[in-house]
Every structure is written in structure tokens, then in C-alpha cells.
């Protein structure tokens, strides 16, 4: 069993962000932690917890005493396995030695730091309230607090970003010696300022070819520095893949706590409502659906193929998809050995098209 805890507070909204997060409501954080603990009481688990992920929003905005209280409450209510991976997301400029000390004492042993880029003009353009010096400081402070397993997020295909700037960001972040990197292409989500600007033709973004060149640059540069691609968007030192996210891609069960958090237990998916006031009032509505067996099998294939090593399919998924898999193996886009299937490098580049054809 895995645990996800959503902390939906941010200093301000980034121009591309459609995550459920709220700027300017930080004073409600103590009440939010109360509500999270109440939800833990309502949603126990008999299974040991093998990984925990505090995501957001900006978990590093939680005041240190609130973070300590939250982690203590989770430990008191769930059975954490001895080697439990506990990740927290942190933003440069919004992480303090006090917060890191509370995190480390509460068992946080992995940090995911939202660096995004190294050029101040790009960070400003996407609405990030920090500079690269703050990212360097966050890495140094985390290590001083004893947290060695550090990951950084970087974004590409940003407005105004050139291939040279992207390579510069990759090299700048590599100089911080992260154990793990997540690289995300900008996506335009309806309702965000970037979406509206793009619709009016006012967002000068790299075209598809330039975006592809940025992906290729990462695939060329990162392995030379000991970081290997293990998932579409993720690179890690050997043995340092994010166990929690691998759990998502292998469809392990997880309980999601908090406003807008999602859960999967067996084939039952649940989504907590995204209304912060309702959540704080202790009456969070949730939507629940039970996946049909063929939908669960397709999800298994779709998520598993995100990883470079692929997935060993269940007997049901194999019987449903083996004819299509054989077709893609012949075309050099997939490989199969027994029930284990994976995409070739060429297949990885066209993953969405492959999945669209395999969809039942
Ligand atoms: S810090 Fe993250 S969650 Fe918060 S607004 Fe920016 S992208 Fe969204």
C-alpha cells in the first residue's frame, strides 16, 4: 500500500498550472492538517505502507510544526514498513532549514525539488517565484539536513526557450548532482493563463521539431552523467528510481489523502472533491468508480509501457492484447518475452499512437 498526501497551497499560481492548488490561503494550513488527520482516521489500512509522497501544491510551505504533526499522525495511524520511501516536494525559495529538519526527523528521505529552468527570464515568464540560486541553496540545505536522495524537476518546450537554454539548464542541474531528474514538456491546460495566451497567438513556443530535439538532448547528455531513463519523463542513477511513482505505473494500490487526491485500491478508483472549503469543513465528497476488467487491463498496459523495462502483464491483459503486441513487435516498436512487454526506443517516441491502436 502506498500513501499520497496532497498539500494544495502555493505562494502564487504559475502561468501553466492546472493542479489543484491555491495561492494566498496559507493561514488555513493548520486546519488543513487537522482535516487530513481526520481523513486518515476515516480511511485506515491493514496493509503496510511502503512509500509516502507529499505532493502539491507546495508541501515545503507547510510550517515545520504542521509538517511534523502530519508525519507523526500518519505514522501513528498507518504501519510504515522499515524501508519506507518518503518523498516530499519542495520549491526553491520556499524551503527552510526548520522545515527540512522537521521533514528529516519525520522520516522524509527523498526530496523532489521544482527547479524547472536555470534562466531567470524563463522562470519569470512561467511565473515561478524563485531563481536558480534558490535551487542551489535548496540542494545544499537538504544535504545539510541529511537528505541525500534528491530529485529535480525541469521543464522544456517553454515559451522563449531555445535548445541551447535547455542544455544549459540540464548542465546546471547536473552540477547539483541529483540522484533523479524528472523532465516535463510544457502542456497547455484549459483555464490557465498560458492556454489563453496561446489561443490568442501570443505564446511563442518551440515547435514539435525543437521539442523533440530537447528530448534527444536529454537522452544524450544525462546517461553520460550516470542518469538513465527509466520512464518516459524520468531519469535516475541505478537503483534510484522513485519507488512511489513506479508503484503508480505498476498499479499498486494507494490511498490519496487531501483535497482533490486520487486513490486506487484494487480496481476501485476514488477522487476526493477539489473544493478546499468543503474539505476543511470535514465533509469532502468523493467520486468512486470500479473499473471494468478490460479497462483495468488496458490501464496496466498503458502505465507499464511508460517504463523502459516495460511490464509483465497479467494473464488477462496478455490474452486481450497479445495479437496487437505481436503486430507492434513485427514493426520494431515493441518487444515481448513471455508476458513481459516493453517499447523499443523508436516505440517510446510514438507511444501514444501505439496505445491508441491497442485500446480495446
Ligand atoms: S508551484 Fe507547482 S502546484 Fe504551485 S502553482 Fe506552480 S506548478 Fe502549480
PDB file of N, CA and C and ligand atoms in Angstrom, residues 6-23 55-59 61 89 91 114 116 126-130 153 155, ligand 1:
ATOM      1  N   UNK A   6      -1.902  15.227  -0.358  1.00  0.00           N
ATOM      2  CA  UNK A   6      -1.883  16.441  -1.193  1.00  0.00           C
ATOM      3  C   UNK A   6      -1.873  17.694  -0.317  1.00  0.00           C
ATOM      4  N   UNK A   7      -0.925  18.572  -0.590  1.00  0.00           N
ATOM      5  CA  UNK A   7      -0.813  19.852   0.143  1.00  0.00           C
ATOM      6  C   UNK A   7      -1.076  20.977  -0.864  1.00  0.00           C
ATOM      7  N   UNK A   8      -2.305  21.490  -0.910  1.00  0.00           N
ATOM      8  CA  UNK A   8      -2.700  22.343  -2.052  1.00  0.00           C
ATOM      9  C   UNK A   8      -2.453  23.838  -1.855  1.00  0.00           C
ATOM     10  N   UNK A   9      -1.292  24.206  -1.336  1.00  0.00           N
ATOM     11  CA  UNK A   9      -1.020  25.630  -1.098  1.00  0.00           C
ATOM     12  C   UNK A   9       0.213  26.050  -1.890  1.00  0.00           C
ATOM     13  N   UNK A  10       0.143  27.223  -2.483  1.00  0.00           N
ATOM     14  CA  UNK A  10       1.288  27.763  -3.229  1.00  0.00           C
ATOM     15  C   UNK A  10       1.430  29.245  -2.925  1.00  0.00           C
ATOM     16  N   UNK A  11       2.642  29.756  -3.132  1.00  0.00           N
ATOM     17  CA  UNK A  11       2.858  31.188  -2.934  1.00  0.00           C
ATOM     18  C   UNK A  11       2.053  31.978  -3.940  1.00  0.00           C
ATOM     19  N   UNK A  12       2.116  31.531  -5.208  1.00  0.00           N
ATOM     20  CA  UNK A  12       1.261  32.099  -6.255  1.00  0.00           C
ATOM     21  C   UNK A  12       1.117  31.075  -7.371  1.00  0.00           C
ATOM     22  N   UNK A  13       0.156  31.271  -8.241  1.00  0.00           N
ATOM     23  CA  UNK A  13      -0.082  30.281  -9.291  1.00  0.00           C
ATOM     24  C   UNK A  13       0.881  30.492 -10.455  1.00  0.00           C
ATOM     25  N   UNK A  14       1.516  29.423 -10.904  1.00  0.00           N
ATOM     26  CA  UNK A  14       2.352  29.505 -12.097  1.00  0.00           C
ATOM     27  C   UNK A  14       1.433  29.590 -13.324  1.00  0.00           C
ATOM     28  N   UNK A  15       1.966  30.180 -14.382  1.00  0.00           N
ATOM     29  CA  UNK A  15       1.111  30.517 -15.530  1.00  0.00           C
ATOM     30  C   UNK A  15       0.603  29.292 -16.299  1.00  0.00           C
ATOM     31  N   UNK A  16       1.206  28.131 -16.075  1.00  0.00           N
ATOM     32  CA  UNK A  16       0.844  26.926 -16.831  1.00  0.00           C
ATOM     33  C   UNK A  16       0.075  25.922 -15.971  1.00  0.00           C
ATOM     34  N   UNK A  17      -0.139  26.244 -14.676  1.00  0.00           N
ATOM     35  CA  UNK A  17      -0.517  25.205 -13.709  1.00  0.00           C
ATOM     36  C   UNK A  17      -2.015  24.983 -13.626  1.00  0.00           C
ATOM     37  N   UNK A  18      -2.430  23.709 -13.809  1.00  0.00           N
ATOM     38  CA  UNK A  18      -3.836  23.383 -13.571  1.00  0.00           C
ATOM     39  C   UNK A  18      -3.975  22.376 -12.430  1.00  0.00           C
ATOM     40  N   UNK A  19      -2.933  22.231 -11.600  1.00  0.00           N
ATOM     41  CA  UNK A  19      -3.066  21.381 -10.417  1.00  0.00           C
ATOM     42  C   UNK A  19      -4.017  22.057  -9.441  1.00  0.00           C
ATOM     43  N   UNK A  20      -4.605  21.251  -8.567  1.00  0.00           N
ATOM     44  CA  UNK A  20      -5.463  21.848  -7.543  1.00  0.00           C
ATOM     45  C   UNK A  20      -4.556  22.420  -6.464  1.00  0.00           C
ATOM     46  N   UNK A  21      -4.346  23.725  -6.549  1.00  0.00           N
ATOM     47  CA  UNK A  21      -3.512  24.406  -5.556  1.00  0.00           C
ATOM     48  C   UNK A  21      -4.008  25.843  -5.452  1.00  0.00           C
ATOM     49  N   UNK A  22      -3.841  26.421  -4.277  1.00  0.00           N
ATOM     50  CA  UNK A  22      -4.432  27.731  -4.008  1.00  0.00           C
ATOM     51  C   UNK A  22      -3.361  28.680  -3.502  1.00  0.00           C
ATOM     52  N   UNK A  23      -3.333  29.873  -4.077  1.00  0.00           N
ATOM     53  CA  UNK A  23      -2.403  30.900  -3.598  1.00  0.00           C
ATOM     54  C   UNK A  23      -3.129  31.777  -2.585  1.00  0.00           C
ATOM     55  N   UNK A  55       2.753  15.619  -2.018  1.00  0.00           N
ATOM     56  CA  UNK A  55       2.807  16.395  -3.256  1.00  0.00           C
ATOM     57  C   UNK A  55       1.919  17.614  -3.173  1.00  0.00           C
ATOM     58  N   UNK A  56       1.998  18.444  -4.217  1.00  0.00           N
ATOM     59  CA  UNK A  56       1.205  19.664  -4.119  1.00  0.00           C
ATOM     60  C   UNK A  56       0.836  20.215  -5.465  1.00  0.00           C
ATOM     61  N   UNK A  57       0.610  21.517  -5.389  1.00  0.00           N
ATOM     62  CA  UNK A  57       0.905  22.453  -4.324  1.00  0.00           C
ATOM     63  C   UNK A  57       2.407  22.489  -3.940  1.00  0.00           C
ATOM     64  N   UNK A  58       2.620  23.057  -2.807  1.00  0.00           N
ATOM     65  CA  UNK A  58       3.990  23.230  -2.319  1.00  0.00           C
ATOM     66  C   UNK A  58       4.086  22.728  -0.873  1.00  0.00           C
ATOM     67  N   UNK A  59       4.368  21.432  -0.680  1.00  0.00           N
ATOM     68  CA  UNK A  59       4.470  20.916   0.689  1.00  0.00           C
ATOM     69  C   UNK A  59       5.499  21.657   1.542  1.00  0.00           C
ATOM     70  N   UNK A  61       5.815  24.621   1.905  1.00  0.00           N
ATOM     71  CA  UNK A  61       5.233  25.815   2.536  1.00  0.00           C
ATOM     72  C   UNK A  61       4.617  25.510   3.897  1.00  0.00           C
ATOM     73  N   UNK A  89       7.680  17.060  -1.944  1.00  0.00           N
ATOM     74  CA  UNK A  89       8.014  18.062  -2.961  1.00  0.00           C
ATOM     75  C   UNK A  89       8.374  19.366  -2.260  1.00  0.00           C
ATOM     76  N   UNK A  91       9.814  23.547  -3.110  1.00  0.00           N
ATOM     77  CA  UNK A  91      10.140  24.542  -4.135  1.00  0.00           C
ATOM     78  C   UNK A  91      11.304  25.410  -3.682  1.00  0.00           C
ATOM     79  N   UNK A 114      11.448  21.503  -7.298  1.00  0.00           N
ATOM     80  CA  UNK A 114      10.943  22.079  -8.554  1.00  0.00           C
ATOM     81  C   UNK A 114      11.855  23.159  -9.097  1.00  0.00           C
ATOM     82  N   UNK A 116      12.915  23.596 -12.505  1.00  0.00           N
ATOM     83  CA  UNK A 116      12.256  23.983 -13.782  1.00  0.00           C
ATOM     84  C   UNK A 116      13.185  24.568 -14.839  1.00  0.00           C
ATOM     85  N   UNK A 126       7.351  31.946 -16.743  1.00  0.00           N
ATOM     86  CA  UNK A 126       6.360  30.919 -16.394  1.00  0.00           C
ATOM     87  C   UNK A 126       5.742  31.173 -15.021  1.00  0.00           C
ATOM     88  N   UNK A 127       6.179  32.253 -14.366  1.00  0.00           N
ATOM     89  CA  UNK A 127       5.554  32.646 -13.099  1.00  0.00           C
ATOM     90  C   UNK A 127       6.139  31.981 -11.873  1.00  0.00           C
ATOM     91  N   UNK A 128       7.368  31.452 -11.996  1.00  0.00           N
ATOM     92  CA  UNK A 128       7.978  30.824 -10.812  1.00  0.00           C
ATOM     93  C   UNK A 128       8.610  31.912  -9.945  1.00  0.00           C
ATOM     94  N   UNK A 129       8.304  31.894  -8.646  1.00  0.00           N
ATOM     95  CA  UNK A 129       8.792  32.980  -7.792  1.00  0.00           C
ATOM     96  C   UNK A 129      10.171  32.707  -7.206  1.00  0.00           C
ATOM     97  N   UNK A 130      11.088  32.114  -7.976  1.00  0.00           N
ATOM     98  CA  UNK A 130      12.430  31.837  -7.443  1.00  0.00           C
ATOM     99  C   UNK A 130      13.437  31.930  -8.573  1.00  0.00           C
ATOM    100  N   UNK A 153      12.976  18.645 -10.782  1.00  0.00           N
ATOM    101  CA  UNK A 153      12.080  18.743 -11.940  1.00  0.00           C
ATOM    102  C   UNK A 153      12.595  19.839 -12.856  1.00  0.00           C
ATOM    103  N   UNK A 155      11.594  21.761 -16.818  1.00  0.00           N
ATOM    104  CA  UNK A 155      10.572  21.855 -17.864  1.00  0.00           C
ATOM    105  C   UNK A 155      11.204  22.276 -19.194  1.00  0.00           C
TER     106      UNK A 155
HETATM  107  S1  LIG B   1       4.319  25.644  -7.599  1.00  0.00           S
HETATM  108 FE1  LIG B   1       3.564  23.789  -8.641  1.00  0.00          FE
HETATM  109  S2  LIG B   1       1.497  23.425  -7.851  1.00  0.00           S
HETATM  110 FE2  LIG B   1       2.088  25.548  -7.290  1.00  0.00          FE
HETATM  111  S3  LIG B   1       1.240  26.820  -8.913  1.00  0.00           S
HETATM  112 FE3  LIG B   1       3.361  26.343  -9.509  1.00  0.00          FE
HETATM  113  S4  LIG B   1       3.233  24.456 -10.745  1.00  0.00           S
HETATM  114 FE4  LIG B   1       1.277  24.701  -9.666  1.00  0.00          FE
END
